[in-house]
PDB file of C-alpha atoms in Angstrom:
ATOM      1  CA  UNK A  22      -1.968  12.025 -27.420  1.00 67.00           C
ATOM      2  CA  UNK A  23      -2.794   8.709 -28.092  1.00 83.00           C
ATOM      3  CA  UNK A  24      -0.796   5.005 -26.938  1.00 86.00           C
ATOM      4  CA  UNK A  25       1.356   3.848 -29.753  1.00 87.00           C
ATOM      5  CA  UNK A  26       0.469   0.554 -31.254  1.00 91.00           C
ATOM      6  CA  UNK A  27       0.697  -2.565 -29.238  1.00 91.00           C
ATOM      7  CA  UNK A  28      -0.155  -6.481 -29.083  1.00 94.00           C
ATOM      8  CA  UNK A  29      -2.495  -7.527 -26.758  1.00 95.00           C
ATOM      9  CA  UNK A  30      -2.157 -10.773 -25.216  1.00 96.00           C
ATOM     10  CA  UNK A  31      -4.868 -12.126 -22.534  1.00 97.00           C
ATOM     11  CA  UNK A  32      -3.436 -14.862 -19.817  1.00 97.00           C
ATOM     12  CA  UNK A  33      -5.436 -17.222 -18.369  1.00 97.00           C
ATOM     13  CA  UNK A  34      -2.981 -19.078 -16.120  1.00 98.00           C
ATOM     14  CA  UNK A  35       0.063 -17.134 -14.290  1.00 98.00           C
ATOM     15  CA  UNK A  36       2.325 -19.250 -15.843  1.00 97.00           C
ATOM     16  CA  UNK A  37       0.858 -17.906 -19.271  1.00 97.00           C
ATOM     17  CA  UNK A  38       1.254 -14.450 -18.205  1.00 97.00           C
ATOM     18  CA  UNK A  39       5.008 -15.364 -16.837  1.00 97.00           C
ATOM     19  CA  UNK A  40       5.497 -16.913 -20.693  1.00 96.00           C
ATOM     20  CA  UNK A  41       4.468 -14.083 -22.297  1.00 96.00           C
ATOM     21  CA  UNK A  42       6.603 -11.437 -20.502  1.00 96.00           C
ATOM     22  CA  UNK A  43       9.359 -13.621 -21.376  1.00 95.00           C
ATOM     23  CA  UNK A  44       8.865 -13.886 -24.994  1.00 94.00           C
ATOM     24  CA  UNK A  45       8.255 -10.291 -25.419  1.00 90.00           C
ATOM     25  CA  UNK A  46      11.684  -9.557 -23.307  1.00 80.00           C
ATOM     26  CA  UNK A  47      11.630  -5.768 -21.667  1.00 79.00           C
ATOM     27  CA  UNK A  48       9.100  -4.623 -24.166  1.00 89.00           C
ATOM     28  CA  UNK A  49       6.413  -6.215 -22.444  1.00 94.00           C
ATOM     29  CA  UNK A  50       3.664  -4.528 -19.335  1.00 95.00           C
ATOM     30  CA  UNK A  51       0.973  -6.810 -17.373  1.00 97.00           C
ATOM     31  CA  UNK A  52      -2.289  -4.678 -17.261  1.00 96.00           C
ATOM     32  CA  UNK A  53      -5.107  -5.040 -14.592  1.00 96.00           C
ATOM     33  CA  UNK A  54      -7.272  -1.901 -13.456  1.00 93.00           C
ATOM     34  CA  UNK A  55      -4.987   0.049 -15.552  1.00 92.00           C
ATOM     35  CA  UNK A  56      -5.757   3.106 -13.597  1.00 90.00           C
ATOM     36  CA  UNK A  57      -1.885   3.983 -13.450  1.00 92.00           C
ATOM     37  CA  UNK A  58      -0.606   2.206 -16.945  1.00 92.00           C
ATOM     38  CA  UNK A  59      -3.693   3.701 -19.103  1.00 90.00           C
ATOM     39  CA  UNK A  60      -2.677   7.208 -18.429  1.00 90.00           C
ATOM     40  CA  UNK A  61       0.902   6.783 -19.110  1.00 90.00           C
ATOM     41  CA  UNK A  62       0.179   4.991 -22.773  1.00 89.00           C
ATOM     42  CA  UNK A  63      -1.762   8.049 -23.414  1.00 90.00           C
ATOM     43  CA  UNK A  64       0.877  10.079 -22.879  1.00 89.00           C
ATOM     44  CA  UNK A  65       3.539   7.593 -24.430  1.00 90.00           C
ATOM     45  CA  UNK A  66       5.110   7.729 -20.810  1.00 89.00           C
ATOM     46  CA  UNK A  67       5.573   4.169 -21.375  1.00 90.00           C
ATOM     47  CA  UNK A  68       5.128   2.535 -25.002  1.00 91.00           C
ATOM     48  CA  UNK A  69       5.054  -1.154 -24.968  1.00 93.00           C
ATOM     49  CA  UNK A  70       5.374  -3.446 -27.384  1.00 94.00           C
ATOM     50  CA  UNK A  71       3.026  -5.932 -25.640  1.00 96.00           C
ATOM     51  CA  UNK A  72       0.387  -5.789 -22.621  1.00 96.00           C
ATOM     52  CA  UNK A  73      -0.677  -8.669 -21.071  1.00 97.00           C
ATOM     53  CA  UNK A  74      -4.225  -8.504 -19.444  1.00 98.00           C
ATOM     54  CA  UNK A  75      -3.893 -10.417 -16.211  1.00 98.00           C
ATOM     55  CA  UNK A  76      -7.777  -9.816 -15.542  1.00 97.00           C
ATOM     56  CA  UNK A  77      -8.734 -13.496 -16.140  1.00 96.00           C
ATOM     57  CA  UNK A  78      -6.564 -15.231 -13.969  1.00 98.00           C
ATOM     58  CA  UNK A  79      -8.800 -16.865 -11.486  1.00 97.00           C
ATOM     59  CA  UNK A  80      -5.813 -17.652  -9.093  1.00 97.00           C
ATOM     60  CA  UNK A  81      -4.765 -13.732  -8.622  1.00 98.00           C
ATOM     61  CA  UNK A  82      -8.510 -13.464  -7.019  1.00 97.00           C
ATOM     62  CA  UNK A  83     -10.184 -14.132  -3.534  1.00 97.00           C
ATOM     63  CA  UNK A  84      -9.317 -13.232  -0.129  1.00 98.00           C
ATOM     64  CA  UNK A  85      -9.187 -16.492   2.639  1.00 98.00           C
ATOM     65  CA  UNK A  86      -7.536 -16.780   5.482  1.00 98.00           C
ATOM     66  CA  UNK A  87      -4.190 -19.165   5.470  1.00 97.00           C
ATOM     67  CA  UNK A  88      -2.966 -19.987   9.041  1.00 97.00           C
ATOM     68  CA  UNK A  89      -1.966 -17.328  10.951  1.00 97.00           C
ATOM     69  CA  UNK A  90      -2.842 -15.282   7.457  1.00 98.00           C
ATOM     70  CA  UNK A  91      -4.898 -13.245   5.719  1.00 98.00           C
ATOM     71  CA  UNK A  92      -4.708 -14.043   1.881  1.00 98.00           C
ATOM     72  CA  UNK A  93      -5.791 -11.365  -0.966  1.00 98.00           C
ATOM     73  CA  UNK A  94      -5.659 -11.724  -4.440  1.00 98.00           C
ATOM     74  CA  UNK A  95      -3.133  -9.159  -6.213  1.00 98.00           C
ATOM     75  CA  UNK A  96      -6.035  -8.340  -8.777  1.00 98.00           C
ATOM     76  CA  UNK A  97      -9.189  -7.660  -5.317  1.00 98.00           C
ATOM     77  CA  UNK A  98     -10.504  -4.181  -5.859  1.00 97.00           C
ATOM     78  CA  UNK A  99     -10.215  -1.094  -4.006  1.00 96.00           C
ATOM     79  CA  UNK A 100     -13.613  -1.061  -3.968  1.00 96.00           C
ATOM     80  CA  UNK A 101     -13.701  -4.558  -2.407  1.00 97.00           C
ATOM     81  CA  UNK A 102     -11.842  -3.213   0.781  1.00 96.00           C
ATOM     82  CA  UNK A 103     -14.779  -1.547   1.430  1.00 96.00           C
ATOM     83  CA  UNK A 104     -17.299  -4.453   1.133  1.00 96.00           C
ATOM     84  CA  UNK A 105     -15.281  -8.234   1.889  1.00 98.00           C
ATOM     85  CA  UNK A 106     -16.192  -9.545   5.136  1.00 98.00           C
ATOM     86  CA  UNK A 107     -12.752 -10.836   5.813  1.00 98.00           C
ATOM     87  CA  UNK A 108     -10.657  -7.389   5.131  1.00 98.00           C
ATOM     88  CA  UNK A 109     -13.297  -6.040   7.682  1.00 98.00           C
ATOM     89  CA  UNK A 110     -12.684  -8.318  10.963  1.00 98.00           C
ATOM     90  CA  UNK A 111      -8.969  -9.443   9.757  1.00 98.00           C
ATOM     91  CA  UNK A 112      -7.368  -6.530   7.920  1.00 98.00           C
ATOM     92  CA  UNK A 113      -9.258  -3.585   9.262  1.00 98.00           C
ATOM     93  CA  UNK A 114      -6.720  -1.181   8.627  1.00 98.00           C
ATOM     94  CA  UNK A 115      -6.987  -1.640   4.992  1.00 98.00           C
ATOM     95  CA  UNK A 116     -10.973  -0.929   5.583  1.00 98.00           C
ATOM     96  CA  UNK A 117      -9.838   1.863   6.784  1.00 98.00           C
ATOM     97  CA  UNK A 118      -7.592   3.180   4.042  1.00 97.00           C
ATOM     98  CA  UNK A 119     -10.105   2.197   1.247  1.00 96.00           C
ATOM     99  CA  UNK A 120     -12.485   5.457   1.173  1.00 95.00           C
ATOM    100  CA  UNK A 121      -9.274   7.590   0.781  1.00 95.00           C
ATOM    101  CA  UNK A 122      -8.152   6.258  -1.741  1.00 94.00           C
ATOM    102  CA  UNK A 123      -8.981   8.540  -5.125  1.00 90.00           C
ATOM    103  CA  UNK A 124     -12.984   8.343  -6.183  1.00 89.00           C
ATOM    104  CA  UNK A 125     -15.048   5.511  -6.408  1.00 91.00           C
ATOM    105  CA  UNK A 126     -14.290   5.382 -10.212  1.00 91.00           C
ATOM    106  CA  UNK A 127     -10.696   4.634  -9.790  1.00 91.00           C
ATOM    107  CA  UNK A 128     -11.942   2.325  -6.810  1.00 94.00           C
ATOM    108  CA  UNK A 129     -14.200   0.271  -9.148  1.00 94.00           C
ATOM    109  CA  UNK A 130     -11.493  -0.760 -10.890  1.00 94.00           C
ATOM    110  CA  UNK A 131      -7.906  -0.197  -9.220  1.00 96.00           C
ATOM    111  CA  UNK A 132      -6.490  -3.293  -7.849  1.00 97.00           C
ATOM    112  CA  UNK A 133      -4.261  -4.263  -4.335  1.00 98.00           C
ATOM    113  CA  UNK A 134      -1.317  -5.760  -6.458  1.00 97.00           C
ATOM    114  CA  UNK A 135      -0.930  -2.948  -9.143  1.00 97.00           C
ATOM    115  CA  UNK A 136      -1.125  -0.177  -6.138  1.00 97.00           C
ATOM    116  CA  UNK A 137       1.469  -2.002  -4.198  1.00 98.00           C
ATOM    117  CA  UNK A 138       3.871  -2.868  -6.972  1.00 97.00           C
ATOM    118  CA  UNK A 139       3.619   0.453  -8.266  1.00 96.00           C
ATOM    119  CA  UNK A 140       4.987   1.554  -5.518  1.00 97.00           C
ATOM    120  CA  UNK A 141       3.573   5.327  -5.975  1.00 96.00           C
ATOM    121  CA  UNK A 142       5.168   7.304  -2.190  1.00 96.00           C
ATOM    122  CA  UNK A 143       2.039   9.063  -2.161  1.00 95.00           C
ATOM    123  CA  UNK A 144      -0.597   5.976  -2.780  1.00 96.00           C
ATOM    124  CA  UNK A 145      -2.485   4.755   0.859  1.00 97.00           C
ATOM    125  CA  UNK A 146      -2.266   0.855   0.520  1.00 98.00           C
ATOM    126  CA  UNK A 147       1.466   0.788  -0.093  1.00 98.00           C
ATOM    127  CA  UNK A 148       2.386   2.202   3.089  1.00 98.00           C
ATOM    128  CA  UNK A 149      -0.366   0.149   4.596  1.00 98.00           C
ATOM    129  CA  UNK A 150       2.078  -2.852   3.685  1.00 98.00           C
ATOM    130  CA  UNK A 151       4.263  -1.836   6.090  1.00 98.00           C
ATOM    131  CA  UNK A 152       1.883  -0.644   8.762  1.00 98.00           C
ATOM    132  CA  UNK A 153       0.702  -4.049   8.691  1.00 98.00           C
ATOM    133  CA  UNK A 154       3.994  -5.997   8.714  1.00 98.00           C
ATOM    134  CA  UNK A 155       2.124  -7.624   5.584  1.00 98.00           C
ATOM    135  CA  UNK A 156       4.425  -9.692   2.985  1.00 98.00           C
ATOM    136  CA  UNK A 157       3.928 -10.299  -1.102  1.00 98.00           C
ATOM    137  CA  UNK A 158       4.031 -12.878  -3.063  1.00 98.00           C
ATOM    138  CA  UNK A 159       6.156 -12.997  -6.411  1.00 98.00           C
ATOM    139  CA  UNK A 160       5.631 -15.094  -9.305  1.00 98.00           C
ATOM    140  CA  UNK A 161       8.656 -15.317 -12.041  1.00 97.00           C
ATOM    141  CA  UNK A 162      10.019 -17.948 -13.805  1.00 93.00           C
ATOM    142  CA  UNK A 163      12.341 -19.328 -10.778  1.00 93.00           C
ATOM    143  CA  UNK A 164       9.429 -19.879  -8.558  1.00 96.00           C
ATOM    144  CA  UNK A 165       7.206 -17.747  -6.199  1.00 97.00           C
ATOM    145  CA  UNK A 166       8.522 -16.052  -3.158  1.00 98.00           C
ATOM    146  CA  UNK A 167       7.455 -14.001  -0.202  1.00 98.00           C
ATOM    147  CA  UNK A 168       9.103 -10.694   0.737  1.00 98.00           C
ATOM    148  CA  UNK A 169       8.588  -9.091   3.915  1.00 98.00           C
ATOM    149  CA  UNK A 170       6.996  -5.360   3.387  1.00 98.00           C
ATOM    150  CA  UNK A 171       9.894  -3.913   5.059  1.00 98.00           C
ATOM    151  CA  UNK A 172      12.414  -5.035   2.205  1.00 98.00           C
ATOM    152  CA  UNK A 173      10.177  -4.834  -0.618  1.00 98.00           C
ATOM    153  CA  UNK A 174       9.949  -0.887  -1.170  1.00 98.00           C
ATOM    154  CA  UNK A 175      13.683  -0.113  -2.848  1.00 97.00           C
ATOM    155  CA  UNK A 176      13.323   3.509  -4.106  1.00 97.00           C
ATOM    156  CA  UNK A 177      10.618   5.814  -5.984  1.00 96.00           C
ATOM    157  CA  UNK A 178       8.785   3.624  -8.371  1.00 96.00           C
ATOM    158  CA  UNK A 179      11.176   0.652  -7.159  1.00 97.00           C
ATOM    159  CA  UNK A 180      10.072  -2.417  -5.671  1.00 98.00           C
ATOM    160  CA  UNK A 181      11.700  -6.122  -4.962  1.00 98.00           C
ATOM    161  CA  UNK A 182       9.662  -7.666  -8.080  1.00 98.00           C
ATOM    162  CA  UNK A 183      12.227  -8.006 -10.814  1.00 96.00           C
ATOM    163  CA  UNK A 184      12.263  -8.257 -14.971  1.00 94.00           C
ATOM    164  CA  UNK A 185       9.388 -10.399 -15.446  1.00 95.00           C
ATOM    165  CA  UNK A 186       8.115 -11.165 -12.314  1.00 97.00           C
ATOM    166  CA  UNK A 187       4.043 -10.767 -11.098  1.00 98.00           C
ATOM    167  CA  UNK A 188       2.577  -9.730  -7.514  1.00 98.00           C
ATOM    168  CA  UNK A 189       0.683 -12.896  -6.812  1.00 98.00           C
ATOM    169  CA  UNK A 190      -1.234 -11.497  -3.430  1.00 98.00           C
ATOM    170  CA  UNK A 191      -0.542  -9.638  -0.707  1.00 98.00           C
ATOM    171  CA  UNK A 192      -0.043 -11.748   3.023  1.00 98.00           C
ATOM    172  CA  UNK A 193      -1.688  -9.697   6.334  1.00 98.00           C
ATOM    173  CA  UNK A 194      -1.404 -10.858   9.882  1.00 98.00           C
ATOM    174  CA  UNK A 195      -4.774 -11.525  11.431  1.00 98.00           C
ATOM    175  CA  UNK A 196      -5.965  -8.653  13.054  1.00 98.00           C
ATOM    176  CA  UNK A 197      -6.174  -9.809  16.983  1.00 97.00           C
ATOM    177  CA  UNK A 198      -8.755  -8.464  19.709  1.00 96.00           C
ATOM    178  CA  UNK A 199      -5.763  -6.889  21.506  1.00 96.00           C
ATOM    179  CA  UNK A 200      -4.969  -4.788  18.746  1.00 97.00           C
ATOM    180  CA  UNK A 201      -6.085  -1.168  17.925  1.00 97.00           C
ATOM    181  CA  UNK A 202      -5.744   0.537  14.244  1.00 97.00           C
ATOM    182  CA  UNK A 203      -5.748   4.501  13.577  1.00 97.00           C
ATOM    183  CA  UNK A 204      -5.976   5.718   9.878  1.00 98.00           C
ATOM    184  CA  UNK A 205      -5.874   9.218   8.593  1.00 97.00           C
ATOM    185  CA  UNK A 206      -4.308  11.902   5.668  1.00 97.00           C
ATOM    186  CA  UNK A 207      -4.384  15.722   5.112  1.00 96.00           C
ATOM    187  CA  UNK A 208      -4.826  16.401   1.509  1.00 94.00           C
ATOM    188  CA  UNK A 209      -6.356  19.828  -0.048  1.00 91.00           C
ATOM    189  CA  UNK A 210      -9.498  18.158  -1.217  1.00 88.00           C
ATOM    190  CA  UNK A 211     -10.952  14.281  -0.605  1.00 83.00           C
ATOM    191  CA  UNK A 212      -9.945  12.342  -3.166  1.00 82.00           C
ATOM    192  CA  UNK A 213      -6.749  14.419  -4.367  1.00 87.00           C
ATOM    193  CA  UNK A 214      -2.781  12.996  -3.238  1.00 89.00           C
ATOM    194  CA  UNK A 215      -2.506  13.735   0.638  1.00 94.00           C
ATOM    195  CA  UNK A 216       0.339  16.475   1.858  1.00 95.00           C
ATOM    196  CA  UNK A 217       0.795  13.311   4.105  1.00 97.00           C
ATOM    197  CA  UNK A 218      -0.969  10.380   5.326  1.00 98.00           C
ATOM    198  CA  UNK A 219      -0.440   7.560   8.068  1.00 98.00           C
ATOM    199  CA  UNK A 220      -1.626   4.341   9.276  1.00 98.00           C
ATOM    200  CA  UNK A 221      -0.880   2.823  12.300  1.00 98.00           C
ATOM    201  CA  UNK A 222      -1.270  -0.479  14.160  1.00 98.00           C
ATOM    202  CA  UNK A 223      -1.027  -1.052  17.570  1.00 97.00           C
ATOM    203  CA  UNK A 224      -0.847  -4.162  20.056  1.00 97.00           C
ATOM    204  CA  UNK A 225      -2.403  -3.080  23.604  1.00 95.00           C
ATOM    205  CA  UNK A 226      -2.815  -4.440  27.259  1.00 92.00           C
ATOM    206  CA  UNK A 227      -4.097  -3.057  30.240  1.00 92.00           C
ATOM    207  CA  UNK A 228      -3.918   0.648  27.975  1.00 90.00           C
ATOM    208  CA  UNK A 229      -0.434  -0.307  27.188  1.00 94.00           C
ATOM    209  CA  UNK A 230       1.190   0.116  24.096  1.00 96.00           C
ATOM    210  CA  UNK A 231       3.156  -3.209  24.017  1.00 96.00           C
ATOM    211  CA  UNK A 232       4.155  -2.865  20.182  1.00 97.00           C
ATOM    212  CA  UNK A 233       2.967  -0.490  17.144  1.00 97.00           C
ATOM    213  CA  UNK A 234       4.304  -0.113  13.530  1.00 98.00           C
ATOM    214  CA  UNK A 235       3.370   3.249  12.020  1.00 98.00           C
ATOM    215  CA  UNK A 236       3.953   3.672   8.096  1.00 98.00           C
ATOM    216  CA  UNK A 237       3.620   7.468   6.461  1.00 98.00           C
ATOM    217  CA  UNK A 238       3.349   8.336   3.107  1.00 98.00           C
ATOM    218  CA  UNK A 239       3.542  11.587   0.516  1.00 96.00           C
ATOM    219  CA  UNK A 240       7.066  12.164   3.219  1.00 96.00           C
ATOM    220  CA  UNK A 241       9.645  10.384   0.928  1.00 94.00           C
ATOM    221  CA  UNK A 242      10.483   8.459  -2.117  1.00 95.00           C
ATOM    222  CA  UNK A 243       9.136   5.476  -0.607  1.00 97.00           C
ATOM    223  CA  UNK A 244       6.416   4.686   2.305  1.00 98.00           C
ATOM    224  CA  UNK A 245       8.001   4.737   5.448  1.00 98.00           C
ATOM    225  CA  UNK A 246       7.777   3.552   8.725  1.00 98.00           C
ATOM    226  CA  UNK A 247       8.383   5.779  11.770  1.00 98.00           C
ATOM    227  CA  UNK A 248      10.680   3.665  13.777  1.00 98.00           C
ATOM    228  CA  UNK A 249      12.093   6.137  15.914  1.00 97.00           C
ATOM    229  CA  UNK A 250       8.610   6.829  17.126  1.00 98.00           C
ATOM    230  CA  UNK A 251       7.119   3.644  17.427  1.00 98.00           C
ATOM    231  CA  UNK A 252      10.470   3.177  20.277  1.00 97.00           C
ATOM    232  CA  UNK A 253       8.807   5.967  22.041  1.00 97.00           C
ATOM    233  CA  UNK A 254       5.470   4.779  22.339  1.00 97.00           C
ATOM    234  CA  UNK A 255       6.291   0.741  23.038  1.00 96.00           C
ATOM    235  CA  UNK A 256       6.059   0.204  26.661  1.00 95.00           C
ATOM    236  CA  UNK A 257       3.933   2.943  27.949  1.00 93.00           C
ATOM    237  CA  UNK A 258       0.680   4.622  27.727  1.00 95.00           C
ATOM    238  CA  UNK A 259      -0.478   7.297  25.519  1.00 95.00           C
ATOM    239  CA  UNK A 260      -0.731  10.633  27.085  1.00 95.00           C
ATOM    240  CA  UNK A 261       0.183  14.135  26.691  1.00 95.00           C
ATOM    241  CA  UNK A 262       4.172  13.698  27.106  1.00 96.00           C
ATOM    242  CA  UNK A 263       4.504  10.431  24.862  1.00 96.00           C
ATOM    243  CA  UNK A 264       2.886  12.205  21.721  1.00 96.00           C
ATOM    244  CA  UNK A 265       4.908  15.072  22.345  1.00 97.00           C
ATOM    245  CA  UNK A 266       8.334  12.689  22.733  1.00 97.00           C
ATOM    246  CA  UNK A 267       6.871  11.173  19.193  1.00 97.00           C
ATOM    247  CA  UNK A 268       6.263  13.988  17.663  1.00 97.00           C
ATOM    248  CA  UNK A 269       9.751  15.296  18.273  1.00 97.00           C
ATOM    249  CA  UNK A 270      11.032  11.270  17.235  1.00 97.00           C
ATOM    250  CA  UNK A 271       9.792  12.121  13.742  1.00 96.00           C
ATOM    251  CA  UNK A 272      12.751  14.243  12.812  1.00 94.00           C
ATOM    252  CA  UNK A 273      15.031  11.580  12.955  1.00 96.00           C
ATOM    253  CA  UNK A 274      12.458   9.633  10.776  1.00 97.00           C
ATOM    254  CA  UNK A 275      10.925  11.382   8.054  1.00 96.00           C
ATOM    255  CA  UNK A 276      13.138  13.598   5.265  1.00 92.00           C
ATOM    256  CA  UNK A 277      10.715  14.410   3.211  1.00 94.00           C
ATOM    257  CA  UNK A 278      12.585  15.919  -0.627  1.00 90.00           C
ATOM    258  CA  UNK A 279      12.239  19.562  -1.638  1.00 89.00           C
ATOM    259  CA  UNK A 280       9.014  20.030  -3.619  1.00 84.00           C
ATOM    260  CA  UNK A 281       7.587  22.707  -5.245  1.00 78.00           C
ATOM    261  CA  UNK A 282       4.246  21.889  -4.069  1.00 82.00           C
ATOM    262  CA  UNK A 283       4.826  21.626  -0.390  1.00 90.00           C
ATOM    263  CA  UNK A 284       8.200  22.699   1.591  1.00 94.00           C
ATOM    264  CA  UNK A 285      10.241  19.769   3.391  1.00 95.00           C
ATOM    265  CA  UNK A 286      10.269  21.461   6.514  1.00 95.00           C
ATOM    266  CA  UNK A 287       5.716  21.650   6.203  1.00 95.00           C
ATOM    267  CA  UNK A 288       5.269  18.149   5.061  1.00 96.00           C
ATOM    268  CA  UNK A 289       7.326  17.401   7.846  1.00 96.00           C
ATOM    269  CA  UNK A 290       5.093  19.792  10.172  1.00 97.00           C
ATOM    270  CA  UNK A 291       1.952  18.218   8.926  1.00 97.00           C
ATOM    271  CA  UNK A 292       3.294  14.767   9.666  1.00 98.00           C
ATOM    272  CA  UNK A 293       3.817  15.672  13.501  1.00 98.00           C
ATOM    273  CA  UNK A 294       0.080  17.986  13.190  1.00 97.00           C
ATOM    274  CA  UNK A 295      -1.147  14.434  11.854  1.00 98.00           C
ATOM    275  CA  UNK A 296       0.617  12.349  14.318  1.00 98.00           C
ATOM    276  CA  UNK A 297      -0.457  14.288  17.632  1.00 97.00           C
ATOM    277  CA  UNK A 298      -4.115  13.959  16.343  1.00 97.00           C
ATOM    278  CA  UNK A 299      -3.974   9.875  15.615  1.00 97.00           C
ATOM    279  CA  UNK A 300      -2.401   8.979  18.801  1.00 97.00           C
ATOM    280  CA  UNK A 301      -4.555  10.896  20.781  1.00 95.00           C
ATOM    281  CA  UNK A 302      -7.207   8.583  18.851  1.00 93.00           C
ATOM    282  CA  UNK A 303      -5.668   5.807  19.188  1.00 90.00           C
ATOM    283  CA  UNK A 304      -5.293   6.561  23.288  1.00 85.00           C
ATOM    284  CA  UNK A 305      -8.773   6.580  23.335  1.00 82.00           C
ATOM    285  CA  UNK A 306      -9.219   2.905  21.691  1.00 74.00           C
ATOM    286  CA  UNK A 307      -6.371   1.606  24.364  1.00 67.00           C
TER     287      UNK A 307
END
């Protein structure tokens, strides 16, 4: 099949691309990498009237640190994960992620703030959002605001950004010296949607666990973050009968839907299989 006809409007400002969206009403899409929105025009999964190409917007680019803050651009490669200095010593975790993420094709040209306003259950970075206790910026027409990770993932393919409304950049706490990260996924081949994946961040002393936020994905409609286990592990060290205590924690966070693909009740396995293996990791680097 082939996209159905469309006008093609290029922004140079965000308030241009903001303008446009309004004028075109509903019938409107902002493009970037495209690697998600291409494929769905093709198969007239979505048929806008209008796409806005966001590409040339010099403000949605860069990563610096701000404060207490690691700034990235909504439109900074996947690719660029793998290469920018800063994401590196301040975001590591996202460093991390980055080679997981599809092939270097879709890397090339994939962006941050498409992945995480997509919102796909099964992408890496999303989940990564919460992992890192990270918050995004929104551009509309009332203003810009910042919205904690933790409230911005609503339901499958449904985020906090409203009618209208652009991801700006993504916000990551500096990565500190007394902090340890752990990233891993079990998927049939590299490259292809994991059965499940997980990132973790942890804030250590002495070979303490004094806090940690883990975040799963491919378990749920959204990315989620294992509460119930991260209670577990604050406060005490990582040995054999803490991972088993947090493996068992996981049933009371992860409900992973029936799927034809893969059985609720052996994504769920997997995520404990997974969970065992990162801790004992993540022991290691305490």
């Amino acid at each position: 099949m082939k996209a159905r006809a469309f006008s093609y409007c290029r922004a140079r400002t965000i308030d241009e691309a903001l303008d446009a969206h309004a004028l075109s009403g509903e019938d409107a899409r902002y493009i970037a990498g495209g690697q998600s929105l291409v494929p769905a025009l093709a198969l007239r999964l979505q048929a806008p009237r209008v796409l806005i190409d966001i590409n040339h917007i010099a403000e949605l680019r860069g990563v610096r640190c701000e404060g207490e803050w690691l700034r990235i651009g909504a439109l900074t490669r996947h690719c660029e994960m793998l290469t920018e200095p800063l994401i590196a010593e301040f975001a590591p975790l996202l460093r991390a992620a980055a080679p997981f993420v599809a092939h270097p094709a879709i890397r090339n040209r994939g962006t941050l703030g498409g992945s995480v306003a997509l919102a796909d259950p099964a992408s890496e970075f999303p989940a990564m959002m919460l992992a890192l206790g990270a918050e995004i910026e929104i551009a509309g027409a009332s203003g810009r605001r910042r919205v904690a990770a933790d409230d911005f993932f609503v339901d499958l393919f449904e985020t906090a950004v409203g009618p209208g409304e652009l991801v700006t950049a993504i916000f990551v706490p500096l990565f500190r010296s007394n902090q340890r990260i752990c990233f891993d996924e079990l998927a049939r081949r590299r490259g292809d949607y994991a059965l499940v994946g997980c990132g973790m961040l942890a804030t250590c002393k002495d070979g303490v666990i004094e806090a940690i936020r883990i975040a799963f994905f491919s378990v749920g409609n959204v990315p989620t973050r294992a509460k119930s286990t991260e209670s577990v592990l604050s406060g005490g060290r990582i040995d054999a009968e803490r991972i088993a205590a947090a493996q068992a924690a996981l049933d009371r966070d992860l409900a992973p839907p029936e799927s034809d693909e893969v059985p609720p009740a052996m994504r769920l396995h997997l995520a404990r299989v997974l969970l065992g293996r990162m801790l004992g990791q993540m022991g290691e680097k305490a």
